[in-house]
Amino acid sequence: MRLTTTNHGGDLLIAVREDRIDAAVALQFKDALRTASENAPARVVLDLSQVGFLDSSGLGALVTAMKALGPDRRLDLLAPTPPVQKVLRLTRMDSVFAIFPDEASAFARGAVARAG
Amino acid sequence: VPGDRTAFHRTITADPLSVRAALADFSVSLTRLGIAPEHVETLELVVAEVLNNIVEHAYRDMPAGEIGIEVEARGGVILCDVTDGGAPMPGARLPQGAHPGRGTTSDDLPEGGYGWFLIRGLARDLTYARIGGRNVLRFRIDFPPSPAEF
């Protein structure tokens, strides 16, 4: 499971360098996300732009990661591809996560306030 | 009969990497039939959820057995037949597939259970039977899929 982390103006940007988040890698993904977001700042942004497939086990890992951050920190999603957007929409996770189409909007001043 | 054709036929071992490989072949087969990528992605998702459930639940307490997958394409419809030799569905019936987060807030949102919700929303005419010690799941997916039941 390849994740790269970058400090982006005080936010933690985690980029997923995998084509698929499916049942074969969901546990590794969950563990890698936990490790990557240890001691995370108030906001973690997960870049999904390279992920072309997400199933319900991958979705479960996203929920786990969000809950692990606790009430004082947030997990936002960046640039999901159309098939991933579809899963997020069908499962109504688009109302749970703030989703940004690109880095410019994700890291624009006031992005979090607008996302609610 | 013109228009009737087997789109995909495979017997795999019930483990996550075999499922992943079968899904890749499944997508290639559907693409070769001229089905648009966005519909192929949705069909792949439904079949993925069905296969994952078999790996995770039907074969949970026994060595991984086989899963049979037969797919037929007829016009704008995909007919799928998935069989396995794992444990029967609890209560011999398919899960209702309600949204697992119904009535919860994001703080106590369940981390699993979205698979059947997706299957129920995207597949039609789901039937389940236990035949000769095997689970037989049949369903239809129209494409473009119309998630009307969400």
PDB file of N, CA and C in Angstrom, chain A residues 2-98:
ATOM      1  N   ARG A   2       0.842   1.966  -1.061  1.00  0.00           N
ATOM      2  CA  ARG A   2       1.692   3.150  -1.176  1.00  0.00           C
ATOM      3  C   ARG A   2       0.887   4.423  -0.899  1.00  0.00           C
ATOM      4  N   LEU A   3       1.289   5.113   0.157  1.00  0.00           N
ATOM      5  CA  LEU A   3       0.708   6.412   0.480  1.00  0.00           C
ATOM      6  C   LEU A   3       1.867   7.400   0.572  1.00  0.00           C
ATOM      7  N   THR A   4       1.656   8.594   0.066  1.00  0.00           N
ATOM      8  CA  THR A   4       2.673   9.622   0.290  1.00  0.00           C
ATOM      9  C   THR A   4       2.031  10.752   1.076  1.00  0.00           C
ATOM     10  N   THR A   5       2.786  11.304   2.023  1.00  0.00           N
ATOM     11  CA  THR A   5       2.224  12.366   2.863  1.00  0.00           C
ATOM     12  C   THR A   5       3.008  13.659   2.664  1.00  0.00           C
ATOM     13  N   THR A   6       2.280  14.762   2.662  1.00  0.00           N
ATOM     14  CA  THR A   6       2.870  16.088   2.479  1.00  0.00           C
ATOM     15  C   THR A   6       2.195  17.046   3.453  1.00  0.00           C
ATOM     16  N   ASN A   7       2.965  17.941   4.024  1.00  0.00           N
ATOM     17  CA  ASN A   7       2.367  19.006   4.819  1.00  0.00           C
ATOM     18  C   ASN A   7       1.968  20.112   3.859  1.00  0.00           C
ATOM     19  N   HIS A   8       0.691  20.448   3.872  1.00  0.00           N
ATOM     20  CA  HIS A   8       0.194  21.433   2.914  1.00  0.00           C
ATOM     21  C   HIS A   8      -0.393  22.603   3.695  1.00  0.00           C
ATOM     22  N   GLY A   9       0.465  23.564   4.009  1.00  0.00           N
ATOM     23  CA  GLY A   9       0.013  24.752   4.740  1.00  0.00           C
ATOM     24  C   GLY A   9      -0.641  24.427   6.067  1.00  0.00           C
ATOM     25  N   GLY A  10      -0.102  23.419   6.776  1.00  0.00           N
ATOM     26  CA  GLY A  10      -0.652  23.053   8.074  1.00  0.00           C
ATOM     27  C   GLY A  10      -1.618  21.878   8.013  1.00  0.00           C
ATOM     28  N   ASP A  11      -2.142  21.573   6.827  1.00  0.00           N
ATOM     29  CA  ASP A  11      -2.986  20.390   6.660  1.00  0.00           C
ATOM     30  C   ASP A  11      -2.103  19.214   6.240  1.00  0.00           C
ATOM     31  N   LEU A  12      -2.568  18.006   6.546  1.00  0.00           N
ATOM     32  CA  LEU A  12      -1.829  16.822   6.102  1.00  0.00           C
ATOM     33  C   LEU A  12      -2.474  16.291   4.823  1.00  0.00           C
ATOM     34  N   LEU A  13      -1.701  16.270   3.753  1.00  0.00           N
ATOM     35  CA  LEU A  13      -2.197  15.728   2.482  1.00  0.00           C
ATOM     36  C   LEU A  13      -1.648  14.316   2.327  1.00  0.00           C
ATOM     37  N   ILE A  14      -2.559  13.341   2.224  1.00  0.00           N
ATOM     38  CA  ILE A  14      -2.153  11.945   2.014  1.00  0.00           C
ATOM     39  C   ILE A  14      -2.610  11.534   0.618  1.00  0.00           C
ATOM     40  N   ALA A  15      -1.664  11.169  -0.231  1.00  0.00           N
ATOM     41  CA  ALA A  15      -2.014  10.739  -1.582  1.00  0.00           C
ATOM     42  C   ALA A  15      -1.950   9.219  -1.659  1.00  0.00           C
ATOM     43  N   VAL A  16      -3.006   8.608  -2.203  1.00  0.00           N
ATOM     44  CA  VAL A  16      -3.060   7.156  -2.352  1.00  0.00           C
ATOM     45  C   VAL A  16      -2.474   6.804  -3.710  1.00  0.00           C
ATOM     46  N   ARG A  17      -1.367   6.058  -3.698  1.00  0.00           N
ATOM     47  CA  ARG A  17      -0.698   5.688  -4.949  1.00  0.00           C
ATOM     48  C   ARG A  17      -1.056   4.267  -5.347  1.00  0.00           C
ATOM     49  N   GLU A  18      -2.359   4.008  -5.415  1.00  0.00           N
ATOM     50  CA  GLU A  18      -2.845   2.680  -5.790  1.00  0.00           C
ATOM     51  C   GLU A  18      -3.974   2.840  -6.790  1.00  0.00           C
ATOM     52  N   ASP A  19      -4.110   1.864  -7.717  1.00  0.00           N
ATOM     53  CA  ASP A  19      -5.192   1.896  -8.696  1.00  0.00           C
ATOM     54  C   ASP A  19      -6.529   1.498  -8.078  1.00  0.00           C
ATOM     55  N   ARG A  20      -6.441   0.581  -7.100  1.00  0.00           N
ATOM     56  CA  ARG A  20      -7.678   0.022  -6.557  1.00  0.00           C
ATOM     57  C   ARG A  20      -7.624  -0.025  -5.039  1.00  0.00           C
ATOM     58  N   ILE A  21      -8.737   0.315  -4.400  1.00  0.00           N
ATOM     59  CA  ILE A  21      -8.885   0.044  -2.976  1.00  0.00           C
ATOM     60  C   ILE A  21     -10.031  -0.951  -2.879  1.00  0.00           C
ATOM     61  N   ASP A  22      -9.664  -2.218  -2.858  1.00  0.00           N
ATOM     62  CA  ASP A  22     -10.674  -3.280  -2.868  1.00  0.00           C
ATOM     63  C   ASP A  22     -10.444  -4.204  -1.679  1.00  0.00           C
ATOM     64  N   ALA A  23     -11.187  -5.317  -1.655  1.00  0.00           N
ATOM     65  CA  ALA A  23     -11.112  -6.230  -0.506  1.00  0.00           C
ATOM     66  C   ALA A  23      -9.709  -6.818  -0.338  1.00  0.00           C
ATOM     67  N   ALA A  24      -8.953  -6.882  -1.426  1.00  0.00           N
ATOM     68  CA  ALA A  24      -7.604  -7.465  -1.348  1.00  0.00           C
ATOM     69  C   ALA A  24      -6.642  -6.571  -0.568  1.00  0.00           C
ATOM     70  N   VAL A  25      -6.909  -5.275  -0.537  1.00  0.00           N
ATOM     71  CA  VAL A  25      -5.978  -4.348   0.133  1.00  0.00           C
ATOM     72  C   VAL A  25      -6.623  -3.481   1.218  1.00  0.00           C
ATOM     73  N   ALA A  26      -7.911  -3.703   1.481  1.00  0.00           N
ATOM     74  CA  ALA A  26      -8.624  -2.813   2.413  1.00  0.00           C
ATOM     75  C   ALA A  26      -7.975  -2.780   3.799  1.00  0.00           C
ATOM     76  N   LEU A  27      -7.538  -3.940   4.294  1.00  0.00           N
ATOM     77  CA  LEU A  27      -6.918  -3.974   5.635  1.00  0.00           C
ATOM     78  C   LEU A  27      -5.592  -3.228   5.642  1.00  0.00           C
ATOM     79  N   GLN A  28      -4.781  -3.461   4.612  1.00  0.00           N
ATOM     80  CA  GLN A  28      -3.494  -2.751   4.510  1.00  0.00           C
ATOM     81  C   GLN A  28      -3.731  -1.247   4.398  1.00  0.00           C
ATOM     82  N   PHE A  29      -4.756  -0.903   3.618  1.00  0.00           N
ATOM     83  CA  PHE A  29      -5.092   0.509   3.431  1.00  0.00           C
ATOM     84  C   PHE A  29      -5.470   1.140   4.766  1.00  0.00           C
ATOM     85  N   LYS A  30      -6.298   0.410   5.527  1.00  0.00           N
ATOM     86  CA  LYS A  30      -6.735   0.886   6.831  1.00  0.00           C
ATOM     87  C   LYS A  30      -5.513   1.116   7.745  1.00  0.00           C
ATOM     88  N   ASP A  31      -4.609   0.125   7.780  1.00  0.00           N
ATOM     89  CA  ASP A  31      -3.416   0.227   8.628  1.00  0.00           C
ATOM     90  C   ASP A  31      -2.512   1.369   8.174  1.00  0.00           C
ATOM     91  N   ALA A  32      -2.321   1.471   6.869  1.00  0.00           N
ATOM     92  CA  ALA A  32      -1.428   2.507   6.337  1.00  0.00           C
ATOM     93  C   ALA A  32      -1.990   3.899   6.627  1.00  0.00           C
ATOM     94  N   LEU A  33      -3.321   4.036   6.516  1.00  0.00           N
ATOM     95  CA  LEU A  33      -3.955   5.324   6.800  1.00  0.00           C
ATOM     96  C   LEU A  33      -3.802   5.682   8.273  1.00  0.00           C
ATOM     97  N   ARG A  34      -3.934   4.669   9.124  1.00  0.00           N
ATOM     98  CA  ARG A  34      -3.814   4.910  10.562  1.00  0.00           C
ATOM     99  C   ARG A  34      -2.402   5.419  10.877  1.00  0.00           C
ATOM    100  N   THR A  35      -1.405   4.726  10.309  1.00  0.00           N
ATOM    101  CA  THR A  35      -0.019   5.129  10.532  1.00  0.00           C
ATOM    102  C   THR A  35       0.245   6.528   9.984  1.00  0.00           C
ATOM    103  N   ALA A  36      -0.249   6.777   8.764  1.00  0.00           N
ATOM    104  CA  ALA A  36       0.021   8.065   8.122  1.00  0.00           C
ATOM    105  C   ALA A  36      -0.647   9.227   8.850  1.00  0.00           C
ATOM    106  N   SER A  37      -1.773   8.956   9.523  1.00  0.00           N
ATOM    107  CA  SER A  37      -2.493  10.073  10.144  1.00  0.00           C
ATOM    108  C   SER A  37      -2.292  10.137  11.657  1.00  0.00           C
ATOM    109  N   GLU A  38      -1.322   9.375  12.173  1.00  0.00           N
ATOM    110  CA  GLU A  38      -0.961   9.504  13.584  1.00  0.00           C
ATOM    111  C   GLU A  38      -0.419  10.909  13.820  1.00  0.00           C
ATOM    112  N   ASN A  39      -0.816  11.519  14.902  1.00  0.00           N
ATOM    113  CA  ASN A  39      -0.391  12.886  15.219  1.00  0.00           C
ATOM    114  C   ASN A  39      -0.738  13.878  14.104  1.00  0.00           C
ATOM    115  N   ALA A  40      -1.816  13.600  13.401  1.00  0.00           N
ATOM    116  CA  ALA A  40      -2.209  14.479  12.293  1.00  0.00           C
ATOM    117  C   ALA A  40      -2.708  15.812  12.823  1.00  0.00           C
ATOM    118  N   PRO A  41      -2.577  16.855  12.009  1.00  0.00           N
ATOM    119  CA  PRO A  41      -3.164  18.149  12.385  1.00  0.00           C
ATOM    120  C   PRO A  41      -4.692  18.079  12.313  1.00  0.00           C
ATOM    121  N   ALA A  42      -5.328  19.219  12.463  1.00  0.00           N
ATOM    122  CA  ALA A  42      -6.791  19.244  12.545  1.00  0.00           C
ATOM    123  C   ALA A  42      -7.467  18.795  11.250  1.00  0.00           C
ATOM    124  N   ARG A  43      -6.699  18.842  10.165  1.00  0.00           N
ATOM    125  CA  ARG A  43      -7.324  18.486   8.888  1.00  0.00           C
ATOM    126  C   ARG A  43      -6.427  17.557   8.075  1.00  0.00           C
ATOM    127  N   VAL A  44      -7.022  16.448   7.641  1.00  0.00           N
ATOM    128  CA  VAL A  44      -6.336  15.508   6.756  1.00  0.00           C
ATOM    129  C   VAL A  44      -7.094  15.511   5.432  1.00  0.00           C
ATOM    130  N   VAL A  45      -6.365  15.638   4.326  1.00  0.00           N
ATOM    131  CA  VAL A  45      -6.978  15.607   3.000  1.00  0.00           C
ATOM    132  C   VAL A  45      -6.437  14.382   2.269  1.00  0.00           C
ATOM    133  N   LEU A  46      -7.358  13.525   1.839  1.00  0.00           N
ATOM    134  CA  LEU A  46      -6.952  12.283   1.183  1.00  0.00           C
ATOM    135  C   LEU A  46      -7.118  12.419  -0.326  1.00  0.00           C
ATOM    136  N   ASP A  47      -5.993  12.357  -1.029  1.00  0.00           N
ATOM    137  CA  ASP A  47      -5.995  12.495  -2.492  1.00  0.00           C
ATOM    138  C   ASP A  47      -6.303  11.138  -3.118  1.00  0.00           C
ATOM    139  N   LEU A  48      -7.483  11.041  -3.773  1.00  0.00           N
ATOM    140  CA  LEU A  48      -7.924   9.778  -4.378  1.00  0.00           C
ATOM    141  C   LEU A  48      -7.814   9.804  -5.900  1.00  0.00           C
ATOM    142  N   SER A  49      -7.067  10.771  -6.438  1.00  0.00           N
ATOM    143  CA  SER A  49      -7.069  10.967  -7.889  1.00  0.00           C
ATOM    144  C   SER A  49      -6.480   9.798  -8.671  1.00  0.00           C
ATOM    145  N   GLN A  50      -5.694   8.934  -8.002  1.00  0.00           N
ATOM    146  CA  GLN A  50      -5.124   7.791  -8.734  1.00  0.00           C
ATOM    147  C   GLN A  50      -5.921   6.514  -8.549  1.00  0.00           C
ATOM    148  N   VAL A  51      -7.001   6.590  -7.753  1.00  0.00           N
ATOM    149  CA  VAL A  51      -7.766   5.392  -7.424  1.00  0.00           C
ATOM    150  C   VAL A  51      -8.931   5.246  -8.406  1.00  0.00           C
ATOM    151  N   GLY A  52      -8.892   4.199  -9.217  1.00  0.00           N
ATOM    152  CA  GLY A  52      -9.932   4.011 -10.228  1.00  0.00           C
ATOM    153  C   GLY A  52     -11.049   3.085  -9.785  1.00  0.00           C
ATOM    154  N   PHE A  53     -10.866   2.451  -8.640  1.00  0.00           N
ATOM    155  CA  PHE A  53     -11.885   1.501  -8.168  1.00  0.00           C
ATOM    156  C   PHE A  53     -11.910   1.481  -6.654  1.00  0.00           C
ATOM    157  N   LEU A  54     -13.098   1.643  -6.095  1.00  0.00           N
ATOM    158  CA  LEU A  54     -13.287   1.587  -4.650  1.00  0.00           C
ATOM    159  C   LEU A  54     -14.522   0.732  -4.385  1.00  0.00           C
ATOM    160  N   ASP A  55     -14.385  -0.314  -3.573  1.00  0.00           N
ATOM    161  CA  ASP A  55     -15.576  -1.111  -3.261  1.00  0.00           C
ATOM    162  C   ASP A  55     -15.998  -0.849  -1.809  1.00  0.00           C
ATOM    163  N   SER A  56     -16.971  -1.620  -1.319  1.00  0.00           N
ATOM    164  CA  SER A  56     -17.498  -1.321   0.015  1.00  0.00           C
ATOM    165  C   SER A  56     -16.463  -1.547   1.111  1.00  0.00           C
ATOM    166  N   SER A  57     -15.495  -2.435   0.879  1.00  0.00           N
ATOM    167  CA  SER A  57     -14.474  -2.624   1.921  1.00  0.00           C
ATOM    168  C   SER A  57     -13.528  -1.429   1.957  1.00  0.00           C
ATOM    169  N   GLY A  58     -13.227  -0.857   0.786  1.00  0.00           N
ATOM    170  CA  GLY A  58     -12.415   0.357   0.747  1.00  0.00           C
ATOM    171  C   GLY A  58     -13.156   1.527   1.377  1.00  0.00           C
ATOM    172  N   LEU A  59     -14.457   1.560   1.108  1.00  0.00           N
ATOM    173  CA  LEU A  59     -15.297   2.604   1.693  1.00  0.00           C
ATOM    174  C   LEU A  59     -15.303   2.493   3.220  1.00  0.00           C
ATOM    175  N   GLY A  60     -15.382   1.247   3.709  1.00  0.00           N
ATOM    176  CA  GLY A  60     -15.337   1.013   5.154  1.00  0.00           C
ATOM    177  C   GLY A  60     -14.040   1.534   5.756  1.00  0.00           C
ATOM    178  N   ALA A  61     -12.942   1.385   5.007  1.00  0.00           N
ATOM    179  CA  ALA A  61     -11.650   1.875   5.493  1.00  0.00           C
ATOM    180  C   ALA A  61     -11.657   3.401   5.608  1.00  0.00           C
ATOM    181  N   LEU A  62     -12.337   4.072   4.674  1.00  0.00           N
ATOM    182  CA  LEU A  62     -12.437   5.535   4.747  1.00  0.00           C
ATOM    183  C   LEU A  62     -13.223   5.960   5.990  1.00  0.00           C
ATOM    184  N   VAL A  63     -14.305   5.228   6.265  1.00  0.00           N
ATOM    185  CA  VAL A  63     -15.116   5.544   7.446  1.00  0.00           C
ATOM    186  C   VAL A  63     -14.297   5.315   8.717  1.00  0.00           C
ATOM    187  N   THR A  64     -13.551   4.206   8.744  1.00  0.00           N
ATOM    188  CA  THR A  64     -12.688   3.912   9.903  1.00  0.00           C
ATOM    189  C   THR A  64     -11.700   5.051  10.127  1.00  0.00           C
ATOM    190  N   ALA A  65     -11.074   5.498   9.029  1.00  0.00           N
ATOM    191  CA  ALA A  65     -10.063   6.551   9.137  1.00  0.00           C
ATOM    192  C   ALA A  65     -10.692   7.842   9.659  1.00  0.00           C
ATOM    193  N   MET A  66     -11.883   8.150   9.155  1.00  0.00           N
ATOM    194  CA  MET A  66     -12.561   9.367   9.588  1.00  0.00           C
ATOM    195  C   MET A  66     -12.872   9.298  11.090  1.00  0.00           C
ATOM    196  N   LYS A  67     -13.388   8.155  11.526  1.00  0.00           N
ATOM    197  CA  LYS A  67     -13.752   8.020  12.932  1.00  0.00           C
ATOM    198  C   LYS A  67     -12.526   8.020  13.831  1.00  0.00           C
ATOM    199  N   ALA A  68     -11.419   7.450  13.330  1.00  0.00           N
ATOM    200  CA  ALA A  68     -10.191   7.390  14.130  1.00  0.00           C
ATOM    201  C   ALA A  68      -9.631   8.786  14.392  1.00  0.00           C
ATOM    202  N   LEU A  69      -9.924   9.725  13.500  1.00  0.00           N
ATOM    203  CA  LEU A  69      -9.427  11.087  13.693  1.00  0.00           C
ATOM    204  C   LEU A  69     -10.166  11.803  14.825  1.00  0.00           C
ATOM    205  N   GLY A  70     -11.326  11.272  15.189  1.00  0.00           N
ATOM    206  CA  GLY A  70     -12.067  11.834  16.318  1.00  0.00           C
ATOM    207  C   GLY A  70     -12.811  13.101  15.960  1.00  0.00           C
ATOM    208  N   PRO A  71     -13.526  13.657  16.932  1.00  0.00           N
ATOM    209  CA  PRO A  71     -14.414  14.784  16.660  1.00  0.00           C
ATOM    210  C   PRO A  71     -13.690  16.108  16.370  1.00  0.00           C
ATOM    211  N   ASP A  72     -12.425  16.209  16.772  1.00  0.00           N
ATOM    212  CA  ASP A  72     -11.733  17.491  16.616  1.00  0.00           C
ATOM    213  C   ASP A  72     -10.901  17.604  15.343  1.00  0.00           C
ATOM    214  N   ARG A  73     -10.852  16.507  14.595  1.00  0.00           N
ATOM    215  CA  ARG A  73     -10.107  16.557  13.335  1.00  0.00           C
ATOM    216  C   ARG A  73     -11.018  16.068  12.217  1.00  0.00           C
ATOM    217  N   ARG A  74     -10.684  16.421  10.979  1.00  0.00           N
ATOM    218  CA  ARG A  74     -11.555  16.047   9.878  1.00  0.00           C
ATOM    219  C   ARG A  74     -10.783  15.391   8.750  1.00  0.00           C
ATOM    220  N   LEU A  75     -11.490  14.535   8.031  1.00  0.00           N
ATOM    221  CA  LEU A  75     -10.917  13.888   6.848  1.00  0.00           C
ATOM    222  C   LEU A  75     -11.711  14.359   5.636  1.00  0.00           C
ATOM    223  N   ASP A  76     -11.039  15.041   4.724  1.00  0.00           N
ATOM    224  CA  ASP A  76     -11.680  15.482   3.489  1.00  0.00           C
ATOM    225  C   ASP A  76     -11.126  14.671   2.322  1.00  0.00           C
ATOM    226  N   LEU A  77     -11.895  14.597   1.242  1.00  0.00           N
ATOM    227  CA  LEU A  77     -11.475  13.813   0.085  1.00  0.00           C
ATOM    228  C   LEU A  77     -11.158  14.736  -1.086  1.00  0.00           C
ATOM    229  N   LEU A  78     -10.102  14.388  -1.804  1.00  0.00           N
ATOM    230  CA  LEU A  78      -9.645  15.216  -2.921  1.00  0.00           C
ATOM    231  C   LEU A  78      -9.673  14.423  -4.226  1.00  0.00           C
ATOM    232  N   ALA A  79     -10.312  14.996  -5.225  1.00  0.00           N
ATOM    233  CA  ALA A  79     -10.262  14.534  -6.612  1.00  0.00           C
ATOM    234  C   ALA A  79     -10.588  13.055  -6.837  1.00  0.00           C
ATOM    235  N   PRO A  80     -11.712  12.566  -6.274  1.00  0.00           N
ATOM    236  CA  PRO A  80     -12.078  11.178  -6.592  1.00  0.00           C
ATOM    237  C   PRO A  80     -12.398  11.037  -8.082  1.00  0.00           C
ATOM    238  N   THR A  81     -12.015   9.920  -8.675  1.00  0.00           N
ATOM    239  CA  THR A  81     -12.293   9.649 -10.091  1.00  0.00           C
ATOM    240  C   THR A  81     -13.788   9.315 -10.241  1.00  0.00           C
ATOM    241  N   PRO A  82     -14.334   9.363 -11.461  1.00  0.00           N
ATOM    242  CA  PRO A  82     -15.776   9.115 -11.629  1.00  0.00           C
ATOM    243  C   PRO A  82     -16.290   7.814 -10.989  1.00  0.00           C
ATOM    244  N   PRO A  83     -15.609   6.659 -11.143  1.00  0.00           N
ATOM    245  CA  PRO A  83     -16.166   5.458 -10.488  1.00  0.00           C
ATOM    246  C   PRO A  83     -16.182   5.563  -8.953  1.00  0.00           C
ATOM    247  N   VAL A  84     -15.190   6.234  -8.399  1.00  0.00           N
ATOM    248  CA  VAL A  84     -15.149   6.402  -6.937  1.00  0.00           C
ATOM    249  C   VAL A  84     -16.220   7.404  -6.490  1.00  0.00           C
ATOM    250  N   GLN A  85     -16.382   8.461  -7.284  1.00  0.00           N
ATOM    251  CA  GLN A  85     -17.462   9.429  -6.987  1.00  0.00           C
ATOM    252  C   GLN A  85     -18.807   8.735  -6.954  1.00  0.00           C
ATOM    253  N   LYS A  86     -18.980   7.792  -7.883  1.00  0.00           N
ATOM    254  CA  LYS A  86     -20.261   7.105  -7.979  1.00  0.00           C
ATOM    255  C   LYS A  86     -20.548   6.297  -6.708  1.00  0.00           C
ATOM    256  N   VAL A  87     -19.543   5.579  -6.220  1.00  0.00           N
ATOM    257  CA  VAL A  87     -19.722   4.802  -4.986  1.00  0.00           C
ATOM    258  C   VAL A  87     -20.029   5.734  -3.812  1.00  0.00           C
ATOM    259  N   LEU A  88     -19.315   6.849  -3.753  1.00  0.00           N
ATOM    260  CA  LEU A  88     -19.540   7.815  -2.663  1.00  0.00           C
ATOM    261  C   LEU A  88     -20.965   8.373  -2.726  1.00  0.00           C
ATOM    262  N   ARG A  89     -21.423   8.621  -3.958  1.00  0.00           N
ATOM    263  CA  ARG A  89     -22.760   9.195  -4.123  1.00  0.00           C
ATOM    264  C   ARG A  89     -23.847   8.158  -3.781  1.00  0.00           C
ATOM    265  N   LEU A  90     -23.683   6.945  -4.321  1.00  0.00           N
ATOM    266  CA  LEU A  90     -24.694   5.902  -4.103  1.00  0.00           C
ATOM    267  C   LEU A  90     -24.836   5.547  -2.628  1.00  0.00           C
ATOM    268  N   THR A  91     -23.732   5.570  -1.889  1.00  0.00           N
ATOM    269  CA  THR A  91     -23.774   5.218  -0.465  1.00  0.00           C
ATOM    270  C   THR A  91     -24.002   6.454   0.412  1.00  0.00           C
ATOM    271  N   ARG A  92     -24.228   7.592  -0.236  1.00  0.00           N
ATOM    272  CA  ARG A  92     -24.495   8.869   0.435  1.00  0.00           C
ATOM    273  C   ARG A  92     -23.328   9.362   1.283  1.00  0.00           C
ATOM    274  N   MET A  93     -22.136   8.867   0.967  1.00  0.00           N
ATOM    275  CA  MET A  93     -20.947   9.329   1.688  1.00  0.00           C
ATOM    276  C   MET A  93     -20.559  10.735   1.246  1.00  0.00           C
ATOM    277  N   ASP A  94     -21.170  11.194   0.147  1.00  0.00           N
ATOM    278  CA  ASP A  94     -20.880  12.562  -0.291  1.00  0.00           C
ATOM    279  C   ASP A  94     -21.503  13.572   0.671  1.00  0.00           C
ATOM    280  N   SER A  95     -22.367  13.080   1.581  1.00  0.00           N
ATOM    281  CA  SER A  95     -22.883  13.999   2.606  1.00  0.00           C
ATOM    282  C   SER A  95     -22.128  13.830   3.927  1.00  0.00           C
ATOM    283  N   VAL A  96     -21.246  12.849   3.991  1.00  0.00           N
ATOM    284  CA  VAL A  96     -20.448  12.611   5.200  1.00  0.00           C
ATOM    285  C   VAL A  96     -19.082  13.284   5.063  1.00  0.00           C
ATOM    286  N   PHE A  97     -18.479  13.119   3.887  1.00  0.00           N
ATOM    287  CA  PHE A  97     -17.167  13.703   3.624  1.00  0.00           C
ATOM    288  C   PHE A  97     -17.314  14.976   2.792  1.00  0.00           C
ATOM    289  N   ALA A  98     -16.447  15.946   3.077  1.00  0.00           N
ATOM    290  CA  ALA A  98     -16.331  17.073   2.155  1.00  0.00           C
ATOM    291  C   ALA A  98     -15.450  16.600   1.005  1.00  0.00           C
TER     292      ALA A  98
END
